[in-house]
Structures are given as C-alpha cells and as structure tokens.
Coordinates of C-alpha atoms in Angstrom, one line a residue:
Chain A
M1 CA 47.0 1.3 -67.3
R2 CA 46.3 -2.3 -66.7
G3 CA 49.3 -2.7 -64.5
W4 CA 48.2 0.3 -62.3
R5 CA 44.9 -1.2 -61.7
I6 CA 46.3 -4.4 -60.5
F7 CA 48.7 -2.6 -58.2
S8 CA 45.9 -0.5 -56.6
A9 CA 43.8 -3.6 -56.0
A10 CA 46.7 -5.2 -54.3
A11 CA 47.4 -2.1 -52.2
L12 CA 43.7 -2.2 -51.2
L13 CA 44.0 -5.8 -50.2
F14 CA 47.1 -5.1 -48.3
A15 CA 45.5 -2.1 -46.5
L16 CA 42.6 -4.2 -45.5
A17 CA 44.7 -7.0 -44.2
L18 CA 47.1 -4.7 -42.3
P19 CA 45.5 -4.2 -38.9
A20 CA 44.9 -7.9 -38.3
A21 CA 48.1 -9.2 -39.8
A22 CA 50.6 -6.5 -38.7
Q23 CA 49.6 -6.6 -35.0
A24 CA 50.6 -2.9 -34.7
P25 CA 51.6 -2.1 -31.1
N26 CA 49.1 0.7 -30.8
P27 CA 45.9 -0.2 -32.7
L28 CA 42.8 2.0 -32.4
P29 CA 41.6 1.9 -28.8
E30 CA 38.7 -0.4 -28.0
G31 CA 35.3 1.2 -27.2
I32 CA 31.8 0.2 -26.4
Q33 CA 28.4 1.5 -27.5
I34 CA 25.0 0.6 -26.5
G35 CA 21.7 1.3 -28.3
L36 CA 18.2 1.2 -27.1
S37 CA 15.5 0.7 -29.8
T38 CA 13.3 3.2 -28.0
D39 CA 13.9 5.9 -25.4
A40 CA 10.7 5.3 -23.6
V41 CA 9.0 2.1 -22.4
S42 CA 5.3 2.1 -21.3
I43 CA 4.2 -0.6 -19.0
T44 CA 0.6 -1.3 -18.3
A45 CA -1.1 -1.8 -15.0
G46 CA -1.0 -5.6 -15.2
F47 CA 2.8 -5.6 -15.7
S48 CA 4.3 -8.6 -14.0
G49 CA 7.9 -8.0 -14.8
A50 CA 9.8 -8.4 -18.0
D51 CA 13.2 -8.8 -19.6
L52 CA 14.6 -5.7 -21.3
T53 CA 17.1 -6.4 -24.1
I54 CA 19.8 -3.9 -24.8
F55 CA 22.1 -4.3 -27.9
G56 CA 25.6 -3.0 -27.9
S57 CA 28.8 -3.3 -29.9
L58 CA 32.5 -3.2 -29.2
E59 CA 34.6 -0.8 -31.3
N60 CA 37.9 -2.0 -32.6
P61 CA 38.0 -5.3 -30.7
D62 CA 41.2 -7.3 -30.9
P63 CA 40.1 -10.5 -32.6
L64 CA 42.6 -12.6 -30.7
V65 CA 41.3 -11.3 -27.3
A66 CA 37.8 -11.7 -28.5
R67 CA 38.4 -15.3 -29.6
Q68 CA 39.9 -16.2 -26.2
G69 CA 36.8 -14.7 -24.6
R70 CA 38.8 -12.1 -22.6
Y71 CA 36.4 -9.3 -23.2
D72 CA 33.8 -8.9 -20.5
V73 CA 30.8 -6.6 -20.5
I74 CA 28.6 -5.6 -17.6
V75 CA 25.4 -3.8 -18.3
V76 CA 23.5 -2.0 -15.6
L77 CA 20.0 -0.5 -15.7
E78 CA 19.8 2.0 -12.8
G79 CA 16.5 3.5 -11.6
P80 CA 16.0 7.1 -10.5
P81 CA 17.6 8.0 -7.1
R82 CA 15.2 8.6 -4.2
P83 CA 15.6 9.0 -0.4
V84 CA 14.7 5.9 1.6
V85 CA 14.1 5.2 5.2
V86 CA 15.1 1.8 6.6
R87 CA 13.4 0.7 9.8
R88 CA 14.3 -2.1 12.1
K89 CA 11.7 -3.8 14.3
D90 CA 12.6 -4.7 17.9
R91 CA 10.7 -6.4 20.6
V92 CA 9.1 -4.1 23.2
L93 CA 7.1 -5.9 25.9
G94 CA 6.8 -8.8 23.5
V95 CA 5.4 -6.6 20.7
W96 CA 7.4 -6.0 17.5
V97 CA 7.8 -2.2 17.1
N98 CA 9.7 -0.1 14.5
L99 CA 12.4 1.4 16.7
E100 CA 15.7 2.3 15.0
S101 CA 15.7 3.9 11.5
E102 CA 18.2 5.3 9.1
T103 CA 17.6 7.6 6.2
F104 CA 19.6 7.3 3.0
E105 CA 19.8 9.9 0.3
N106 CA 19.8 9.1 -3.4
V107 CA 19.3 5.4 -3.4
P108 CA 18.6 4.0 -6.9
V109 CA 15.1 2.7 -6.7
S110 CA 16.1 -0.2 -8.9
Y111 CA 19.4 -1.7 -10.0
S112 CA 19.5 -4.5 -12.5
V113 CA 22.8 -6.0 -13.6
A114 CA 23.6 -8.3 -16.5
T115 CA 27.1 -9.7 -17.0
T116 CA 29.0 -12.1 -19.3
R117 CA 30.4 -14.1 -16.3
P118 CA 30.0 -14.1 -12.5
L119 CA 31.1 -10.7 -11.2
Q120 CA 34.0 -12.2 -9.1
D121 CA 35.5 -13.7 -12.3
I122 CA 35.5 -10.5 -14.3
T123 CA 37.7 -8.2 -12.2
E124 CA 39.0 -7.4 -8.7
P125 CA 36.6 -6.3 -5.9
N126 CA 38.6 -3.1 -5.7
S127 CA 37.9 -1.9 -9.2
Y128 CA 34.2 -2.6 -8.7
K129 CA 34.4 -0.3 -5.7
Q130 CA 36.2 2.4 -7.7
L131 CA 33.6 2.2 -10.4
S132 CA 30.8 1.9 -7.8
L133 CA 29.5 -1.0 -9.8
G134 CA 27.3 -3.8 -8.6
A135 CA 24.5 -3.6 -6.0
S136 CA 26.9 -4.5 -3.2
N137 CA 29.3 -1.7 -4.2
L138 CA 26.8 1.1 -4.5
Y139 CA 27.5 3.9 -2.1
M140 CA 24.5 4.6 0.1
Q141 CA 24.8 8.0 1.6
P142 CA 23.3 8.3 5.1
A143 CA 21.3 11.5 5.7
D144 CA 22.5 11.6 9.3
A145 CA 26.3 11.0 9.3
T146 CA 26.5 11.1 13.1
D147 CA 25.4 7.5 13.5
G148 CA 28.1 5.0 14.2
P149 CA 29.7 3.2 11.2
A150 CA 28.5 -0.2 12.5
T151 CA 24.9 1.0 12.5
I152 CA 25.2 2.5 9.1
E153 CA 26.8 -0.7 7.8
E154 CA 23.9 -2.8 9.3
F155 CA 21.2 -0.7 7.7
T156 CA 23.0 -0.5 4.4
T157 CA 23.2 -4.3 4.3
A158 CA 19.5 -4.5 5.2
L159 CA 18.6 -2.0 2.5
R160 CA 20.4 -4.0 -0.2
E161 CA 18.9 -7.2 1.1
R162 CA 15.3 -5.9 1.0
K163 CA 15.8 -4.4 -2.4
A164 CA 17.1 -7.8 -3.7
A165 CA 14.2 -9.6 -2.0
T166 CA 11.6 -7.5 -3.8
G167 CA 13.4 -8.0 -7.1
L168 CA 14.3 -4.4 -7.5
Y169 CA 18.0 -5.2 -7.3
S170 CA 18.9 -8.1 -9.5
E171 CA 21.8 -9.8 -11.1
N172 CA 21.7 -11.8 -14.3
V173 CA 24.9 -13.7 -14.7
G174 CA 25.3 -14.7 -18.3
G175 CA 22.8 -12.1 -19.3
V176 CA 25.3 -10.5 -21.7
Q177 CA 26.0 -12.7 -24.7
F178 CA 28.3 -12.0 -27.6
L179 CA 26.5 -12.5 -30.9
S180 CA 29.6 -11.9 -33.0
Q181 CA 33.0 -10.5 -32.3
N182 CA 31.6 -7.0 -32.0
L183 CA 27.9 -7.4 -31.3
F184 CA 26.5 -8.3 -27.8
R185 CA 23.1 -8.5 -26.4
A186 CA 22.3 -7.8 -22.7
T187 CA 19.1 -8.9 -20.9
V188 CA 18.3 -7.0 -17.7
R189 CA 15.3 -7.8 -15.6
L190 CA 12.5 -5.3 -14.9
A191 CA 10.8 -6.1 -11.6
P192 CA 7.0 -6.0 -11.5
N193 CA 7.2 -3.0 -9.3
V194 CA 9.8 -1.2 -11.4
P195 CA 9.6 2.5 -10.7
V196 CA 8.6 5.1 -13.3
G197 CA 11.0 7.8 -14.2
T198 CA 14.3 8.2 -16.0
H199 CA 16.4 5.1 -15.9
K200 CA 20.1 5.0 -16.9
A201 CA 21.5 2.1 -18.9
R202 CA 25.3 1.8 -18.6
A203 CA 27.7 -0.6 -20.2
F204 CA 31.2 -1.3 -18.9
L205 CA 33.9 -3.0 -21.0
F206 CA 36.7 -5.0 -19.4
K207 CA 39.6 -6.6 -21.1
S208 CA 41.4 -9.4 -19.2
G209 CA 40.1 -7.9 -15.9
L210 CA 41.0 -4.3 -16.7
F211 CA 38.3 -1.6 -17.1
L212 CA 38.5 0.0 -20.5
K213 CA 35.4 2.1 -21.4
E214 CA 31.9 3.0 -20.3
S215 CA 28.9 4.0 -22.4
S216 CA 25.5 5.0 -21.3
A217 CA 22.0 5.7 -22.6
Q218 CA 18.8 6.9 -21.0
L219 CA 15.5 5.1 -20.8
E220 CA 12.2 6.6 -19.7
I221 CA 9.8 4.1 -18.0
R222 CA 6.2 5.2 -17.9
K223 CA 3.0 3.5 -16.8
S224 CA 0.0 3.7 -19.0
G225 CA -3.5 2.6 -19.0
F226 CA -6.7 3.2 -17.1
E227 CA -5.3 2.4 -13.6
Q228 CA -2.5 4.8 -14.1
S229 CA -4.9 7.6 -15.0
I230 CA -6.7 6.9 -11.7
F231 CA -3.4 7.2 -9.9
R232 CA -2.6 10.5 -11.6
V233 CA -6.0 12.0 -10.8
A234 CA -5.7 10.8 -7.2
H235 CA -2.5 12.7 -6.9
D236 CA -3.1 15.8 -9.1
Y237 CA -6.7 16.5 -8.3
S238 CA -7.0 14.8 -4.9
F239 CA -10.0 16.8 -3.7
L240 CA -12.1 16.1 -6.7
Y241 CA -11.0 12.5 -6.5
G242 CA -12.2 12.4 -2.9
V243 CA -15.6 13.9 -4.0
F244 CA -15.8 11.2 -6.7
A245 CA -15.0 8.4 -4.2
V246 CA -17.7 9.7 -1.8
S247 CA -20.4 10.1 -4.6
L248 CA -19.5 6.6 -6.0
A249 CA -20.1 5.1 -2.6
M250 CA -23.5 6.9 -2.1
I251 CA -24.7 5.9 -5.6
T252 CA -23.6 2.3 -5.0
G253 CA -25.4 2.2 -1.7
W254 CA -28.6 3.7 -3.2
L255 CA -28.5 1.4 -6.3
G256 CA -27.7 -1.6 -4.1
R257 CA -30.8 -0.9 -2.1
L258 CA -32.9 -0.6 -5.3
I259 CA -31.6 -3.8 -6.8
F260 CA -31.3 -6.1 -3.9
R261 CA -34.1 -4.8 -1.7
K262 CA -35.6 -7.5 0.5
D263 CA -38.0 -5.5 2.6
Chain B
M1 CA -9.4 -12.8 -12.5
G2 CA -6.7 -10.5 -11.4
I3 CA -7.0 -6.7 -11.2
Y4 CA -4.5 -4.1 -10.5
L5 CA -5.3 -1.6 -7.8
P6 CA -4.1 1.8 -8.9
I7 CA -3.4 3.3 -5.4
A8 CA -2.4 0.2 -3.5
E9 CA -0.2 -0.7 -6.5
I10 CA -0.7 -4.5 -6.2
S11 CA -2.6 -7.1 -8.2
V12 CA -5.4 -8.8 -6.4
N13 CA -8.2 -11.3 -7.3
V14 CA -11.5 -9.6 -8.2
F15 CA -13.6 -12.5 -6.8
V16 CA -11.8 -12.6 -3.5
L17 CA -12.6 -8.9 -3.0
L18 CA -16.3 -9.3 -4.1
A19 CA -16.7 -12.3 -1.8
M20 CA -15.0 -10.4 1.0
G21 CA -17.4 -7.5 0.5
A22 CA -20.4 -9.8 0.3
A23 CA -19.5 -11.7 3.4
V24 CA -18.9 -8.6 5.4
G25 CA -22.0 -7.0 3.9
F26 CA -24.1 -10.0 4.9
L27 CA -22.8 -9.8 8.5
S28 CA -23.3 -6.1 8.6
G29 CA -26.9 -6.4 7.4
M30 CA -27.5 -9.2 9.9
F31 CA -26.1 -7.3 12.9
G32 CA -26.9 -3.8 11.8
V33 CA -23.3 -2.5 11.9
G34 CA -21.3 -0.8 9.1
G35 CA -18.8 -3.6 8.7
G36 CA -15.7 -1.3 8.6
F37 CA -14.2 -3.0 11.6
L38 CA -14.2 -6.3 9.6
I39 CA -13.2 -4.9 6.2
T40 CA -10.1 -3.0 7.3
P41 CA -8.5 -6.0 9.2
L42 CA -9.5 -8.4 6.3
L43 CA -7.8 -6.1 3.8
I44 CA -4.7 -5.9 6.0
F45 CA -4.6 -9.8 6.2
Y46 CA -4.9 -9.7 2.4
N47 CA -1.6 -7.7 2.2
I48 CA -3.2 -4.3 1.4
P49 CA -1.0 -1.7 3.0
P50 CA -2.7 -0.6 6.3
A51 CA -2.8 3.1 5.4
I52 CA -4.8 2.2 2.2
A53 CA -6.9 -0.3 4.0
V54 CA -8.0 2.3 6.5
A55 CA -8.8 5.1 4.0
T56 CA -10.6 2.7 1.6
G57 CA -12.5 1.1 4.5
A58 CA -13.9 4.5 5.4
N59 CA -15.0 4.9 1.7
Q60 CA -16.7 1.5 1.7
V61 CA -18.5 2.3 5.0
I62 CA -20.3 5.2 3.2
A63 CA -22.0 2.9 0.8
S64 CA -23.3 0.5 3.5
S65 CA -24.4 3.1 5.9
F66 CA -26.1 5.2 3.2
S67 CA -28.2 2.3 2.0
G68 CA -29.0 1.4 5.7
A69 CA -29.9 5.0 6.6
L70 CA -32.3 5.3 3.6
S71 CA -34.5 2.5 4.9
H72 CA -34.5 4.0 8.4
M73 CA -35.4 7.4 7.1
K74 CA -38.4 5.8 5.4
R75 CA -39.5 4.1 8.6
G76 CA -39.0 7.4 10.5
T77 CA -36.5 5.9 12.9
L78 CA -33.9 8.6 12.4
D79 CA -33.3 11.6 14.7
F80 CA -31.8 14.3 12.5
K81 CA -31.2 16.7 15.3
L82 CA -29.3 14.2 17.4
G83 CA -27.4 13.0 14.3
G84 CA -26.5 16.6 13.5
V85 CA -25.0 17.3 17.0
L86 CA -23.1 13.9 16.8
L87 CA -21.8 15.0 13.4
A88 CA -20.5 18.3 14.6
G89 CA -18.4 16.5 17.1
G90 CA -17.5 13.9 14.5
V91 CA -15.9 16.5 12.1
V92 CA -13.7 17.8 14.9
G93 CA -12.6 14.3 16.0
S94 CA -12.0 13.2 12.4
T95 CA -9.8 16.2 11.6
G96 CA -7.7 15.5 14.7
G97 CA -7.5 11.8 13.7
I98 CA -6.2 12.7 10.2
F99 CA -3.3 14.7 11.7
V100 CA -2.4 11.9 14.1
F101 CA -2.6 9.5 11.2
A102 CA -0.2 11.5 9.0
F103 CA 2.1 12.1 12.0
L104 CA 2.3 8.3 12.9
R105 CA 2.9 7.5 9.2
R106 CA 5.9 9.8 9.2
L107 CA 7.2 8.1 12.3
G108 CA 6.8 4.6 10.9
Q109 CA 4.4 3.7 13.7
L110 CA 1.1 3.8 11.8
D111 CA 0.7 0.0 11.2
L112 CA 1.5 -0.8 14.8
F113 CA -0.9 1.8 16.1
I114 CA -3.8 0.7 13.9
S115 CA -3.3 -2.9 15.0
L116 CA -3.1 -2.0 18.7
L117 CA -6.2 0.1 18.5
Y118 CA -8.1 -2.7 16.8
V119 CA -6.9 -5.3 19.3
V120 CA -7.9 -3.1 22.3
L121 CA -11.2 -1.9 21.0
L122 CA -12.4 -5.1 19.4
G123 CA -11.2 -7.1 22.4
T124 CA -13.1 -4.8 24.8
V125 CA -16.3 -4.5 22.8
G126 CA -16.3 -8.2 21.8
G127 CA -15.6 -9.3 25.4
L128 CA -18.3 -7.1 26.9
M129 CA -20.9 -8.2 24.3
L130 CA -20.1 -11.8 24.8
V131 CA -20.5 -11.6 28.6
E132 CA -23.8 -9.7 28.2
S133 CA -25.3 -12.0 25.6
V134 CA -24.3 -15.2 27.4
N135 CA -25.9 -13.8 30.5
A136 CA -29.0 -13.0 28.5
L137 CA -29.0 -16.5 27.0
R138 CA -28.7 -18.1 30.4
A139 CA -31.5 -15.9 31.7
T140 CA -33.9 -16.9 29.0
R141 CA -33.0 -20.6 29.4
S142 CA -33.8 -20.5 33.1
G143 CA -37.1 -19.0 32.3
A144 CA -36.6 -15.6 33.9
A145 CA -37.8 -12.6 31.9
P146 CA -34.9 -10.6 30.5
V147 CA -34.2 -7.5 32.7
L148 CA -34.7 -4.4 30.6
K149 CA -33.2 -1.1 31.6
K150 CA -35.9 1.3 32.7
S151 CA -36.0 4.5 30.8
G152 CA -36.0 7.5 33.2
Q153 CA -33.2 6.0 35.1
H154 CA -30.6 8.8 35.4
N155 CA -26.8 8.7 35.7
W156 CA -24.1 11.3 36.0
I157 CA -24.4 12.2 32.3
H158 CA -27.8 13.6 32.8
R159 CA -26.5 16.1 35.4
L160 CA -24.2 17.9 32.9
P161 CA -25.1 21.5 31.8
L162 CA -26.1 22.8 28.3
K163 CA -29.1 20.6 27.9
M164 CA -30.9 20.3 24.6
R165 CA -34.2 18.6 23.6
F166 CA -34.2 15.9 21.0
R167 CA -37.8 15.2 20.1
A168 CA -37.6 12.2 17.9
S169 CA -35.5 10.4 20.6
K170 CA -37.7 11.7 23.5
L171 CA -34.5 12.9 25.1
F172 CA -33.5 16.0 27.1
V173 CA -29.8 15.8 27.6
S174 CA -26.6 17.9 27.8
V175 CA -24.8 18.4 24.4
I176 CA -21.4 17.7 26.0
P177 CA -21.5 13.9 26.0
V178 CA -23.2 13.9 22.5
L179 CA -20.4 16.1 21.0
G180 CA -17.8 14.0 22.9
L181 CA -19.2 10.8 21.6
G182 CA -19.3 12.2 18.0
A183 CA -15.7 13.4 18.3
G184 CA -14.5 10.0 19.6
I185 CA -16.2 8.1 16.8
G186 CA -14.8 10.6 14.2
F187 CA -11.3 10.1 15.6
L188 CA -11.6 6.3 15.3
S189 CA -13.2 6.6 11.8
S190 CA -10.1 8.4 10.5
I191 CA -7.5 6.2 12.2
M192 CA -9.2 2.8 11.9
G193 CA -11.3 3.2 8.8
V194 CA -14.5 2.2 10.7
G195 CA -17.8 3.9 10.9
G196 CA -17.8 3.3 14.6
G197 CA -21.3 1.8 14.8
F198 CA -20.1 -1.0 17.1
I199 CA -19.3 1.7 19.7
M200 CA -21.9 4.3 18.9
V201 CA -24.9 1.9 19.2
P202 CA -24.1 0.7 22.8
A203 CA -23.0 4.2 23.8
L204 CA -26.3 5.7 22.7
I205 CA -28.4 3.0 24.3
Y206 CA -26.6 2.6 27.6
L207 CA -25.1 6.1 28.2
L208 CA -27.6 8.5 26.6
K209 CA -30.7 6.2 27.0
V210 CA -31.8 6.8 23.4
P211 CA -34.7 4.5 22.5
T212 CA -33.3 1.4 20.7
N213 CA -35.4 1.8 17.5
V214 CA -34.0 5.3 16.8
V215 CA -30.4 4.3 17.6
I216 CA -29.4 2.4 14.5
G217 CA -30.9 4.9 12.0
T218 CA -29.3 7.9 13.8
S219 CA -25.9 6.2 14.1
L220 CA -26.0 5.2 10.4
F221 CA -26.9 8.8 9.5
Q222 CA -24.0 10.3 11.4
I223 CA -21.6 7.6 10.1
I224 CA -22.4 8.5 6.5
F225 CA -21.1 12.0 7.0
T226 CA -18.2 11.2 9.3
S227 CA -16.9 8.6 6.9
A228 CA -17.5 10.8 3.9
Y229 CA -15.5 13.5 5.6
T230 CA -12.8 11.1 6.5
T231 CA -12.6 9.8 2.9
L232 CA -12.3 13.3 1.5
V233 CA -9.6 14.3 3.9
H234 CA -7.6 11.1 3.4
A235 CA -7.9 11.5 -0.3
T236 CA -6.5 15.1 -0.2
T237 CA -3.8 14.7 2.5
N238 CA -2.6 11.2 2.2
Q239 CA -3.8 10.0 -1.3
T240 CA -4.6 6.6 0.2
V241 CA -8.2 6.1 -1.1
D242 CA -8.3 3.3 -3.7
V243 CA -11.6 3.7 -5.6
M244 CA -11.1 0.5 -7.5
L245 CA -10.7 -1.5 -4.3
A246 CA -13.6 0.4 -2.6
F247 CA -15.9 -0.2 -5.5
L248 CA -15.4 -3.9 -5.5
L249 CA -16.0 -4.1 -1.8
M250 CA -19.1 -1.9 -2.0
A251 CA -20.6 -3.9 -4.9
G252 CA -20.2 -7.1 -2.9
G253 CA -21.2 -5.4 0.3
V254 CA -24.6 -3.8 -0.7
A255 CA -25.7 -7.1 -2.2
G256 CA -24.7 -9.1 0.9
A257 CA -26.2 -6.6 3.3
Q258 CA -29.8 -7.0 2.0
Y259 CA -29.6 -10.8 2.4
G260 CA -28.0 -10.5 5.8
A261 CA -30.8 -8.2 7.1
K262 CA -33.3 -10.9 6.0
A263 CA -31.3 -13.6 7.8
G264 CA -31.0 -11.5 10.9
Q265 CA -34.7 -11.4 11.4
K266 CA -34.8 -15.1 11.9
L267 CA -32.3 -15.2 14.7
R268 CA -33.0 -14.1 18.3
G269 CA -31.4 -10.9 19.6
E270 CA -29.1 -12.4 22.2
Q271 CA -28.0 -15.2 19.8
L272 CA -27.2 -12.6 17.2
R273 CA -25.2 -10.6 19.7
A274 CA -23.3 -13.7 20.9
L275 CA -22.3 -14.6 17.4
L276 CA -21.2 -11.0 16.6
A277 CA -19.2 -11.0 19.9
L278 CA -17.4 -14.2 18.9
L279 CA -16.6 -12.7 15.4
V280 CA -15.3 -9.5 16.9
L281 CA -13.1 -11.4 19.3
A282 CA -11.8 -13.7 16.6
V283 CA -10.6 -10.7 14.6
A284 CA -9.0 -9.1 17.7
I285 CA -7.1 -12.3 18.5
R286 CA -5.9 -12.7 14.9
L287 CA -4.6 -9.2 15.0
A288 CA -3.0 -9.6 18.4
I289 CA -1.1 -12.7 17.3
G290 CA 0.3 -10.6 14.5
L291 CA 1.8 -8.2 17.0
F292 CA 3.7 -10.9 18.9
V293 CA 4.8 -13.3 16.2
T294 CA 8.3 -12.6 15.0
P295 CA 7.9 -10.9 11.6
P296 CA 9.7 -12.6 8.6
N297 CA 11.6 -9.4 7.9
L298 CA 12.8 -7.2 10.7
Y299 CA 13.7 -4.5 8.3
S300 CA 11.4 -2.5 6.1
L301 CA 11.8 0.2 3.5
T302 CA 9.7 3.3 3.0
A303 CA 10.2 6.2 0.7
A304 CA 11.4 9.2 2.8
G305 CA 9.6 12.4 2.7
L306 CA 6.3 10.6 2.6
N307 CA 3.7 11.8 5.1

C-alpha cells in the first residue's frame, strides 16, 4: 500500500507540472474575464469626475508570453448611445452664426479607454477598425446619408474633438496594469458630466498584436441626492414644478420686503 | 462655496450668485426696473446656458416685481384696470414667444437670437435714454426749466377706436395700443427673460400719456403676471427653469433692491437716468462684442430631439 501512495503522489505532481513543462501544442485557449464590484454607481450632485477601477483576469495565460509582456488588454467603458447634432458656426456679415449641421445616430455619450500600452503599439490600425475599438475608430452613423463624404468626415472629426475636449472621450494609456500573471486592474476615467444610464464595460485581450477574446459587463450610473430629485421633479411634474417656482418667487419677494424694508 | 445647479447641470459659486443678485437688485431698486435685462446677460457671461438663463431670469423677475408692486399697492399708485388689459395682451404675446423660443432652440439659433435681441433693444433704449438725460442735464445746468410734456397733448394713438376709460390713470384711450404693448412685452419676456419694465415705462409715459406716478406700479403689476406665466410655460415645455439658481438670485435681489431704492432717492432724476443709460449701453456693447469675436470653438454639440 505504501508503494501505491508514493506512486499516486508522484502522478499528481507530474500532472500538475505537465501543462507548463510539456508545452503542449494546443493548450487550453486563453480567455479574459472582467468583474465589477457593483452593478450600479451612484454619483452625487457635486461629482467632479473620478476614476473607476475594473478588475479582470486572464484565463489560461501562457506564462512565457506573459513574462515577455506580450499580452495586452484594452478596457473600454462606453456610455449609452444617443443622437447628437453637430453644428458649425460661420461668419455672416461679421456675426458668427450656426449654419451647417449634421445629425448622428447612436453616438455613445461617453467613451473611456484604458490600455496597457499606447494604442498604436498594441495592434494594427486595421484590427481596431474591425473591432470598432477606440474613439477614433467608432463608427458615427449620419442621420442624413445624402451629405457628401467630406462633410460627414469633417463633422465626425469635430464630434470626436468636442467629446475629447469635454473629457467625455478619454484615453488612459498605462491604465491597465497586470498585478500578477492572471490578474489585471484597469482604471477608466469618469468625466464630471458623465451621463446617467447603462454603461457597458468591455475588455479586449491581445496576444502579440492578435485579437483573442472579448468580455463585457454592464454598469448602471445613477445620480443621487437633493439636486437630482429637483431635476426629476422638473421633468416628471413640470407643471407643478413651475407653480412651485412661481410661488417661491412671490414668497421671497414678500419676505424680502418684510425683512429689508427701508420705507 | 460651490453649489450644483440641478437644471443648468453645472457647479457655480454661491457667493457670486448672491452678489450678482444683490448688485442687480440694488440697481433695480434704484432705477425702478425689474433687473431682468441685467440678470440674464450676466448669467450668460457666467456660462449658464442661455435657454436656462432666460427662463430663470423670468422667474427671478417675479420676486422683485412682486415686492415692488406691493409697496405701490399700499401707496395707491397702481391702476388695476390698465394692468389687467396690458396683462391680457401679455398672455398672448408670451405664448407666441414660447413657441418661437422652442422653434429657435430646435434650429440651433436660440443663443444668437437672444444676443441679437438684447443688443438691438438695449442699444436702442440705452442710446435714447442717454441722449434724453444728457439734454436734461445740460438744460438744468444752463438754468432753463426742464420742458415737461403737457398732458392733453394728443397723438395718433388717441384717434384709434375701441376707447376705454381708466380712472386711476385719468385716461380715456383705445384698448388696441394697450393690448399691443402688453403683447410685445409678453413676447420679450418669454424670449429674453425680462419683465420688460425698461420698455413698458417709457411707452406708458410717452405713448399713452399715463401719469408718471401710476406708471411704475402698474407696470410692475403686469410684469408679475407676465413673468409668472412665462416661468410656468418654460417650466412645462422646455424644463429650463432652475429654482436653485433663481432662489439665490432672488435672495440677493430682494435685499439689494430695498437699499437701492433708498440710494435712488438721493440722486436726481436725470443723473439717475444717465447712469442707467450708461449701464444698459455697456451690457449691449459687451454682448455685441461676443457676436463678432471669433468663438474658441466653431463646432458645438447638442442632444438631438431636444426642443
């Protein structure tokens, strides 16, 4: 019996060592998973932007590739899609007037990217296009397709530029860090004016410049607090809100006279 | 101390808003105007979106005109009948204004239109007042008695039909110009966020020959209702009234107005008018510069489907 036990222990040891040592031609495929500690984030009225941390892990990473740092991860937090009008001002008789405009359907309100390395070092521009990954590769669908491609191109560029300027489209190079061979941490930026609604977190895994897998999770962003209640009342019970605004003004006017009267 | 405005969706400094309200309140108490024509441009300079500045300005005007009308009611210098007819016109004009407002907002031309209206109106009113008050100042300096308009002098307005008697104003005049004036003021109230006192007062004095002591009370009375109506309609159709913002402005404003009224009694009429004219012109020039200066961003984004 004693001999058996030793044998089984050795077998176990061998079995454990096998995947690494044997370098089998077809090991288990690599995968990626991300997890959010919560599925809803409440931001208060005074919110001035924050970093959101997303943890994730690689499944069955090849230790050699991992050691050489040839795994790359890109994490995207994408806001809800909304239609947007882009307007351009032009000079009319010296005055700046909104003249041309272009409407785009389903433009993500926000788009925050975190990467392990600069985007151009991870993979080819073409594969970003195929994946529709990165703010500059997002396809913006014009509502009116009859406009010339040059016009659409111009307004698309302006749309991305304005979104980036307001912090809604952001890129955090080096925002994804490997904590161990498997575990990584991504930091994406939430702009102060981050829109409420269902956001989609997506993680893309690349190995030596090749896209392998994608994983996604959903995150609900809500606003909370007194100011948000005012906003909701103003939209849901707008008539009552108006009556309240008028009464408030009259009471303030009357009280002000009582308190500060000088005549 | 920062505070977040729920409708404007930006953070602002509480003390800046209180001071802004107090300063405008002081001026409005001094000159006997509502102050909306100063508040709305100031809010726009302070980066509040014009649509919200206008609707909130209308809300703020209620407070100052209500407190002013109360004191005139006590003194008996308020013609309710004249105010009522002006108001009937005001409701029509204001309703029309709200539709134009929503339409321009959809076209993306609202901001431009508001600025243009301000430049034209403030420029005209300020210019006329300046000329008039400088002439009056010169006349008093040279020793000549100021020329007062004689009551009983008639112009084309007094030949219109549908005459009505307004006892408190000692007036027998056609309702057509009264309704028209009310409608015009209502329209401006909803597009510019002003009470319209700076137009109403001269129009009542010079066009309708209403006695000056009744003019301010009556104009304030009609402004309360026109701006209350405007606030209500903006709140329901455009959701652009920010009560937080309005309250801060009002709180500063009602306090400032009482001190302003006191200060105003120490200055002479034509000096007061010249100062107000300069102030009005300064605001107009500042807004006009904004129209011609190349904006930092030629492109702007708005949510589609917004109206």
